[in-house]
DNA sequence: AAGTAATCCAACCGCATGAAC
DNA sequence: GGTTCATGCGGTTGGATTACT
């Protein structure tokens, strides 16, 4: 880095000389500077990075360190802007960048932190080591906002936030626990949260919070006394077979796999109440958590009996989604 | 198999901020 | 105090890939 700084000092000094002089009266240095700037503008590459460019950037940073991106780009011989180099390094080439699907733990964390801080992507990313703000932002836009759009909900609306809080986050929390149970039944039986699933949470504060988050969202499943009808229905609610290979899944499952009765016909009375509650946030009627609770009960019973779950087969169909949208529209 | 739509994500852009001059 | 530059952040875009018809 010191080498780079030395090089940079020269460049900055050159720029300093350039300032304070009027255009057209420059000496050789100034001319060179202007030509160089022009060349940079003319030759600037854009678009996807090549392997060679990546190699050059990695190599240069390995020897000189990162920072001072504009001069780094020039000194490394990259026909890229400093911004472009910085972005490429931070979002892709850095050795500690994690690739691959966002895990359930990370999904839960993102939803939780976003509910606290909003679109503060870099702040959120600080709590997900190896994940970049860009990646989290993309996740949010492609996965979360997509569902808001499908439900014709504003992503910042109370309805949508309630859906996240009372439906999706508990669902994710449940699946984290279920995955932990699947991989280590003994450990997962305790209430201390997932101990066997792979988490990449290194931040101490968040590390301690994650089990609490899971327990917090799981606490939405306060056991209730089911009526006979509910018991019957609960056995047939579609849900996922939450296993460790579900890590790549997203909110789609949580969004569309909502309870239906055994006959295959939607119990609109029940669904209606629940969706109204879920989407309208009316605390005076059925609590939205009970809506999800039904699904969870179903999951427990199905899972306990080691039956093959019909996660997708019994999932909500397009009519259900339309119905949900209709309810939302009526409210708007 | 071909055309089209949807999805994903790397990269870009504009703006804000702070440091250096 | 004004200007320039570097950096970081959040929003947006566009091309590659995948899914669907």
Coordinates of C-alpha atoms (C1' of nucleotides) in Angstrom, one line a residue:
Chain A
X1 CA 0.0 0.0 0.0
X2 CA 2.9 2.3 0.7
X3 CA 4.1 1.9 -2.8
X4 CA 0.7 2.8 -4.1
X5 CA 0.7 5.8 -1.8
X6 CA 4.0 6.9 -3.1
X7 CA 2.8 6.6 -6.7
X8 CA -0.4 8.4 -5.7
X9 CA 1.5 11.3 -4.1
X10 CA 3.2 12.0 -7.4
X11 CA -0.2 12.0 -9.2
X12 CA -1.8 14.2 -6.6
X13 CA 1.1 16.6 -6.8
X14 CA 0.7 16.7 -10.5
X15 CA -2.9 17.5 -10.2
X16 CA -2.1 20.1 -7.6
X17 CA 0.2 21.8 -10.1
X18 CA -2.5 21.6 -12.6
X19 CA -4.9 23.5 -10.4
X20 CA -4.1 27.1 -10.2
X21 CA -3.1 27.2 -13.8
X22 CA -5.4 28.4 -16.5
X23 CA -6.3 26.1 -19.3
X24 CA -4.1 26.3 -22.3
X25 CA -1.1 27.7 -20.5
X26 CA 0.1 24.4 -19.1
X27 CA 3.6 23.0 -19.5
X28 CA 4.5 19.5 -20.7
X29 CA 3.3 17.9 -17.4
X30 CA -0.1 19.6 -17.8
X31 CA -0.4 18.5 -21.4
X32 CA 0.4 15.0 -20.5
X33 CA -2.2 15.1 -17.8
X34 CA -4.8 16.3 -20.1
X35 CA -3.9 13.8 -22.8
X36 CA -4.0 11.1 -20.2
X37 CA -7.4 12.1 -18.9
X38 CA -8.7 12.2 -22.4
X39 CA -7.2 8.8 -23.1
X40 CA -8.8 7.4 -20.0
X41 CA -12.2 8.8 -21.1
X42 CA -11.7 7.4 -24.6
X43 CA -10.5 4.0 -23.6
X44 CA -12.6 3.3 -20.6
X45 CA -13.9 -0.2 -20.6
X46 CA -17.4 -0.9 -19.4
X47 CA -19.5 -4.0 -18.9
X48 CA -18.6 -7.4 -17.6
X49 CA -15.0 -7.9 -16.3
X50 CA -12.7 -10.4 -18.1
X51 CA -10.7 -13.0 -16.3
X52 CA -7.5 -11.0 -17.3
X53 CA -8.9 -7.9 -15.7
X54 CA -9.8 -9.8 -12.6
X55 CA -6.4 -11.3 -12.4
X56 CA -4.7 -7.9 -12.9
X57 CA -6.8 -6.3 -10.1
X58 CA -6.3 -9.1 -7.7
X59 CA -2.6 -9.1 -8.4
X60 CA -2.3 -5.4 -8.0
X61 CA -4.2 -5.3 -4.7
X62 CA -2.2 -8.3 -3.4
X63 CA 1.0 -6.2 -3.9
X64 CA -0.2 -2.7 -3.2
X65 CA -3.3 -3.1 -1.1
X66 CA -6.7 -1.5 -1.8
X67 CA -7.9 2.0 -1.7
X68 CA -7.3 5.1 -3.8
X69 CA -9.2 3.4 -6.5
X70 CA -8.8 5.9 -9.3
X71 CA -5.0 5.8 -9.2
X72 CA -5.1 2.1 -8.5
X73 CA -7.0 1.6 -11.8
X74 CA -4.5 3.7 -13.6
X75 CA -1.4 2.2 -12.1
X76 CA -2.7 -1.3 -12.6
X77 CA -3.2 -0.6 -16.2
X78 CA -6.9 -1.3 -16.0
X79 CA -9.0 0.7 -18.4
X80 CA -11.7 1.0 -15.8
X81 CA -12.9 3.7 -13.4
X82 CA -11.8 3.6 -9.8
X83 CA -15.4 3.1 -8.9
X84 CA -15.7 0.1 -11.2
X85 CA -12.5 -1.5 -9.7
X86 CA -13.7 -0.9 -6.2
X87 CA -17.1 -2.4 -6.9
X88 CA -15.6 -5.4 -8.6
X89 CA -13.2 -6.0 -5.7
X90 CA -15.7 -5.5 -2.9
X91 CA -18.6 -7.4 -4.5
X92 CA -16.8 -10.2 -6.3
X93 CA -13.1 -10.6 -6.0
X94 CA -12.5 -10.1 -2.3
X95 CA -11.4 -13.4 -0.8
X96 CA -14.0 -13.3 2.0
X97 CA -16.9 -12.8 -0.3
X98 CA -19.4 -15.6 0.1
X99 CA -21.1 -17.0 -2.9
X100 CA -24.2 -19.1 -3.1
X101 CA -27.7 -19.0 -1.9
X102 CA -28.8 -16.9 1.0
X103 CA -29.4 -19.3 3.9
X104 CA -32.5 -19.4 6.0
X105 CA -30.6 -17.8 8.9
X106 CA -29.5 -15.1 6.6
X107 CA -33.0 -14.6 5.2
X108 CA -34.4 -14.2 8.7
X109 CA -31.6 -11.8 9.6
X110 CA -32.2 -9.7 6.5
X111 CA -35.9 -9.5 7.2
X112 CA -35.3 -8.7 10.8
X113 CA -32.6 -6.1 10.2
X114 CA -34.5 -4.5 7.3
X115 CA -37.5 -4.1 9.6
X116 CA -35.3 -2.2 11.9
X117 CA -33.2 -0.1 9.5
X118 CA -35.0 -0.1 6.2
X119 CA -32.9 0.1 3.1
X120 CA -29.6 0.5 4.9
X121 CA -28.0 -2.2 2.9
X122 CA -24.5 -1.6 3.9
X123 CA -25.4 -1.6 7.5
X124 CA -27.4 -4.8 7.1
X125 CA -24.5 -6.3 5.2
X126 CA -22.1 -5.6 8.1
X127 CA -24.0 -8.2 10.1
X128 CA -23.8 -10.8 7.4
X129 CA -20.1 -11.5 6.9
X130 CA -19.2 -12.3 3.4
X131 CA -22.4 -10.9 2.0
X132 CA -22.3 -7.6 0.2
X133 CA -24.8 -4.8 0.3
X134 CA -25.4 -5.4 -3.4
X135 CA -26.2 -9.0 -2.8
X136 CA -28.6 -8.2 0.0
X137 CA -30.2 -5.5 -2.0
X138 CA -30.6 -7.8 -4.9
X139 CA -32.1 -10.5 -2.6
X140 CA -34.6 -8.0 -1.3
X141 CA -35.6 -6.6 -4.6
X142 CA -35.9 -9.9 -6.4
X143 CA -37.4 -12.1 -3.7
X144 CA -39.2 -9.9 -1.2
X145 CA -40.4 -7.1 -3.4
X146 CA -41.5 -9.6 -5.9
X147 CA -44.0 -11.1 -3.4
X148 CA -45.2 -7.7 -2.5
X149 CA -45.8 -7.0 -6.1
X150 CA -47.6 -10.2 -6.6
X151 CA -49.9 -9.4 -3.7
X152 CA -50.3 -5.9 -5.1
X153 CA -49.0 -4.7 -1.7
X154 CA -46.7 -1.8 -1.2
X155 CA -43.5 -3.3 0.2
X156 CA -43.5 -0.6 2.9
X157 CA -47.2 -1.0 3.7
X158 CA -48.3 -2.1 7.1
X159 CA -50.1 -5.0 5.5
X160 CA -47.0 -6.3 3.9
X161 CA -44.9 -5.8 7.0
X162 CA -47.4 -7.7 9.0
X163 CA -47.3 -10.5 6.5
X164 CA -43.6 -10.6 6.9
X165 CA -43.7 -10.4 10.6
X166 CA -46.5 -12.8 11.3
X167 CA -46.2 -15.2 8.4
X168 CA -42.9 -15.3 6.7
X169 CA -40.5 -14.7 9.5
X170 CA -42.1 -17.3 11.8
X171 CA -42.1 -19.7 8.9
X172 CA -38.4 -19.2 8.3
X173 CA -37.7 -19.5 12.0
X174 CA -39.7 -22.7 12.1
X175 CA -37.8 -24.1 9.2
X176 CA -34.5 -23.2 10.7
X177 CA -35.5 -25.2 13.8
X178 CA -36.9 -28.0 11.7
X179 CA -33.6 -28.2 9.8
X180 CA -31.7 -28.2 13.0
X181 CA -34.0 -31.0 14.3
X182 CA -33.4 -33.0 11.1
X183 CA -29.7 -32.8 11.4
X184 CA -29.4 -33.2 15.2
X185 CA -32.7 -34.1 17.0
X186 CA -31.1 -34.0 20.4
X187 CA -29.7 -30.6 20.1
X188 CA -32.7 -29.2 18.4
X189 CA -35.0 -30.3 21.1
X190 CA -33.6 -27.7 23.4
X191 CA -34.9 -24.2 23.1
X192 CA -31.6 -22.6 22.5
X193 CA -32.1 -22.3 18.7
X194 CA -30.2 -24.0 16.0
X195 CA -27.0 -25.3 17.1
X196 CA -26.2 -27.7 14.3
X197 CA -27.1 -25.8 11.2
X198 CA -24.4 -24.0 9.4
X199 CA -24.5 -20.4 10.3
X200 CA -22.0 -17.8 9.1
X201 CA -23.0 -15.2 11.6
X202 CA -19.8 -14.0 13.1
X203 CA -20.9 -10.7 14.5
X204 CA -21.1 -11.3 18.3
X205 CA -24.1 -9.1 18.8
X206 CA -26.1 -10.6 16.0
X207 CA -24.8 -14.1 16.8
X208 CA -26.4 -13.8 20.2
X209 CA -29.5 -12.3 18.7
X210 CA -30.2 -15.0 16.1
X211 CA -31.4 -17.7 18.5
X212 CA -33.5 -15.0 20.2
X213 CA -34.9 -14.0 16.8
X214 CA -35.8 -17.5 16.0
X215 CA -37.4 -18.1 19.4
X216 CA -39.1 -14.7 19.1
X217 CA -40.7 -15.6 15.9
X218 CA -41.4 -19.1 17.0
X219 CA -43.2 -17.7 20.0
X220 CA -45.9 -16.7 17.6
X221 CA -46.9 -20.3 17.7
X222 CA -48.4 -20.2 21.2
X223 CA -50.2 -23.5 21.5
X224 CA -54.0 -23.1 21.2
X225 CA -56.8 -25.4 21.9
X226 CA -57.9 -26.6 18.5
X227 CA -61.5 -27.3 17.7
X228 CA -62.3 -30.6 16.1
X229 CA -62.7 -28.9 12.8
X230 CA -59.4 -27.2 13.2
X231 CA -57.7 -30.4 14.2
X232 CA -59.1 -32.1 11.2
X233 CA -57.9 -29.3 9.0
X234 CA -54.6 -29.0 10.7
X235 CA -53.7 -32.5 9.7
X236 CA -54.1 -31.5 6.1
X237 CA -52.5 -28.2 5.9
X238 CA -49.8 -28.1 3.4
X239 CA -46.4 -27.4 4.6
X240 CA -42.9 -28.1 3.8
X241 CA -40.8 -31.0 4.8
X242 CA -38.2 -28.8 6.3
X243 CA -34.9 -30.3 5.8
X244 CA -31.5 -29.0 5.4
X245 CA -31.8 -29.1 1.7
X246 CA -34.4 -26.4 1.8
X247 CA -31.8 -23.7 2.4
X248 CA -32.0 -22.4 -1.1
X249 CA -35.7 -21.8 -0.9
X250 CA -37.1 -18.4 -0.5
X251 CA -40.3 -16.8 0.5
X252 CA -42.3 -18.3 -2.2
X253 CA -43.1 -21.3 0.0
X254 CA -44.1 -19.1 2.9
X255 CA -46.2 -17.0 0.7
X256 CA -48.2 -19.4 -1.3
X257 CA -48.4 -22.6 0.7
X258 CA -51.3 -21.6 2.9
X259 CA -53.8 -23.9 4.5
X260 CA -56.6 -25.5 2.6
X261 CA -58.9 -28.2 3.8
X262 CA -58.8 -31.9 3.1
X263 CA -61.3 -31.8 0.4
X264 CA -59.1 -29.7 -1.7
X265 CA -61.5 -26.9 -1.6
X266 CA -60.4 -23.7 0.1
X267 CA -62.2 -23.1 3.2
X268 CA -62.9 -19.5 2.4
X269 CA -64.6 -18.9 5.7
X270 CA -61.4 -19.7 7.5
X271 CA -59.0 -18.4 4.9
X272 CA -61.1 -15.2 4.5
X273 CA -60.9 -14.4 8.2
X274 CA -57.2 -15.2 8.3
X275 CA -56.2 -13.4 5.2
X276 CA -58.3 -10.4 6.2
X277 CA -56.5 -10.4 9.5
X278 CA -53.1 -11.0 7.9
X279 CA -53.5 -8.3 5.4
X280 CA -55.6 -5.8 7.2
X281 CA -53.8 -5.9 10.5
X282 CA -57.1 -6.0 12.3
X283 CA -56.0 -7.0 15.8
X284 CA -59.6 -7.3 17.1
X285 CA -60.4 -10.5 15.2
X286 CA -58.3 -13.5 14.6
X287 CA -54.7 -13.0 15.4
X288 CA -52.6 -13.4 12.2
X289 CA -50.3 -15.7 14.1
X290 CA -53.1 -18.2 14.5
X291 CA -53.3 -18.3 10.8
X292 CA -49.8 -19.4 10.5
X293 CA -50.2 -21.5 13.6
X294 CA -52.5 -23.8 11.7
X295 CA -49.9 -24.5 9.2
X296 CA -47.4 -25.1 11.8
X297 CA -49.6 -27.5 13.7
X298 CA -50.1 -29.3 10.4
X299 CA -46.4 -29.5 9.9
X300 CA -45.8 -30.9 13.3
X301 CA -48.4 -33.6 13.0
X302 CA -47.4 -34.6 9.5
X303 CA -43.8 -34.6 10.4
X304 CA -44.3 -36.5 13.5
X305 CA -46.1 -39.2 11.7
X306 CA -43.3 -39.3 9.2
X307 CA -45.8 -38.9 6.4
X308 CA -44.7 -37.6 3.1
X309 CA -45.7 -34.0 3.1
X310 CA -47.3 -32.5 0.0
X311 CA -45.7 -29.2 0.2
X312 CA -46.3 -28.2 -3.4
X313 CA -49.3 -30.4 -4.1
X314 CA -51.5 -28.9 -1.5
X315 CA -50.2 -25.4 -1.9
X316 CA -52.3 -22.5 -2.7
X317 CA -53.3 -22.3 -6.3
X318 CA -53.7 -19.2 -8.4
X319 CA -57.3 -18.7 -7.3
X320 CA -56.1 -18.4 -3.7
X321 CA -53.6 -15.8 -4.6
X322 CA -56.2 -13.9 -6.6
X323 CA -58.5 -14.2 -3.7
X324 CA -55.9 -12.7 -1.4
X325 CA -55.2 -10.0 -3.9
X326 CA -58.9 -9.3 -4.1
X327 CA -59.1 -8.9 -0.3
X328 CA -56.2 -6.5 -0.4
X329 CA -57.8 -4.5 -3.3
X330 CA -61.0 -4.2 -1.4
X331 CA -59.2 -2.7 1.5
X332 CA -57.4 -0.2 -0.7
Chain B
dA1 C1' -37.0 -26.5 -31.5
dA2 C1' -38.0 -21.7 -31.4
dG3 C1' -39.7 -17.7 -29.6
dT4 C1' -41.1 -15.1 -25.5
dA5 C1' -41.4 -13.9 -20.7
dA6 C1' -39.5 -13.9 -16.3
dT7 C1' -35.8 -13.9 -13.2
dC8 C1' -31.4 -13.0 -11.4
dC9 C1' -27.4 -10.3 -10.5
dA10 C1' -23.2 -7.8 -11.9
dA11 C1' -22.3 -3.4 -13.1
dC12 C1' -23.4 1.3 -13.6
dC13 C1' -25.2 5.9 -12.2
dG14 C1' -26.1 9.9 -9.4
dC15 C1' -25.8 11.8 -5.1
dA16 C1' -23.9 12.8 -0.4
dT17 C1' -20.1 13.3 2.5
dG18 C1' -15.7 14.3 4.1
dA19 C1' -10.8 15.2 3.4
dA20 C1' -7.2 17.6 1.1
dC21 C1' -5.7 21.5 -1.1
Chain C
dG1 C1' -14.3 29.4 2.2
dG2 C1' -14.5 27.4 -2.2
dT3 C1' -13.0 23.7 -5.2
dT4 C1' -11.6 19.2 -6.3
dC5 C1' -11.3 14.5 -5.5
dA6 C1' -12.0 9.9 -3.3
dT7 C1' -15.1 7.1 -1.3
dG8 C1' -19.4 5.0 0.0
dC9 C1' -24.3 4.3 -0.5
dG10 C1' -28.7 3.3 -2.5
dG11 C1' -31.3 3.1 -6.8
dT12 C1' -31.4 1.5 -11.4
dT13 C1' -30.2 -0.9 -15.7
dG14 C1' -29.1 -4.4 -19.0
dG15 C1' -27.5 -8.7 -20.4
dA16 C1' -27.3 -13.6 -19.4
dT17 C1' -29.8 -17.4 -17.9
dT18 C1' -33.9 -20.1 -17.0
dA19 C1' -38.7 -21.1 -17.4
dC20 C1' -42.6 -21.3 -20.0
dT21 C1' -45.6 -21.6 -24.2

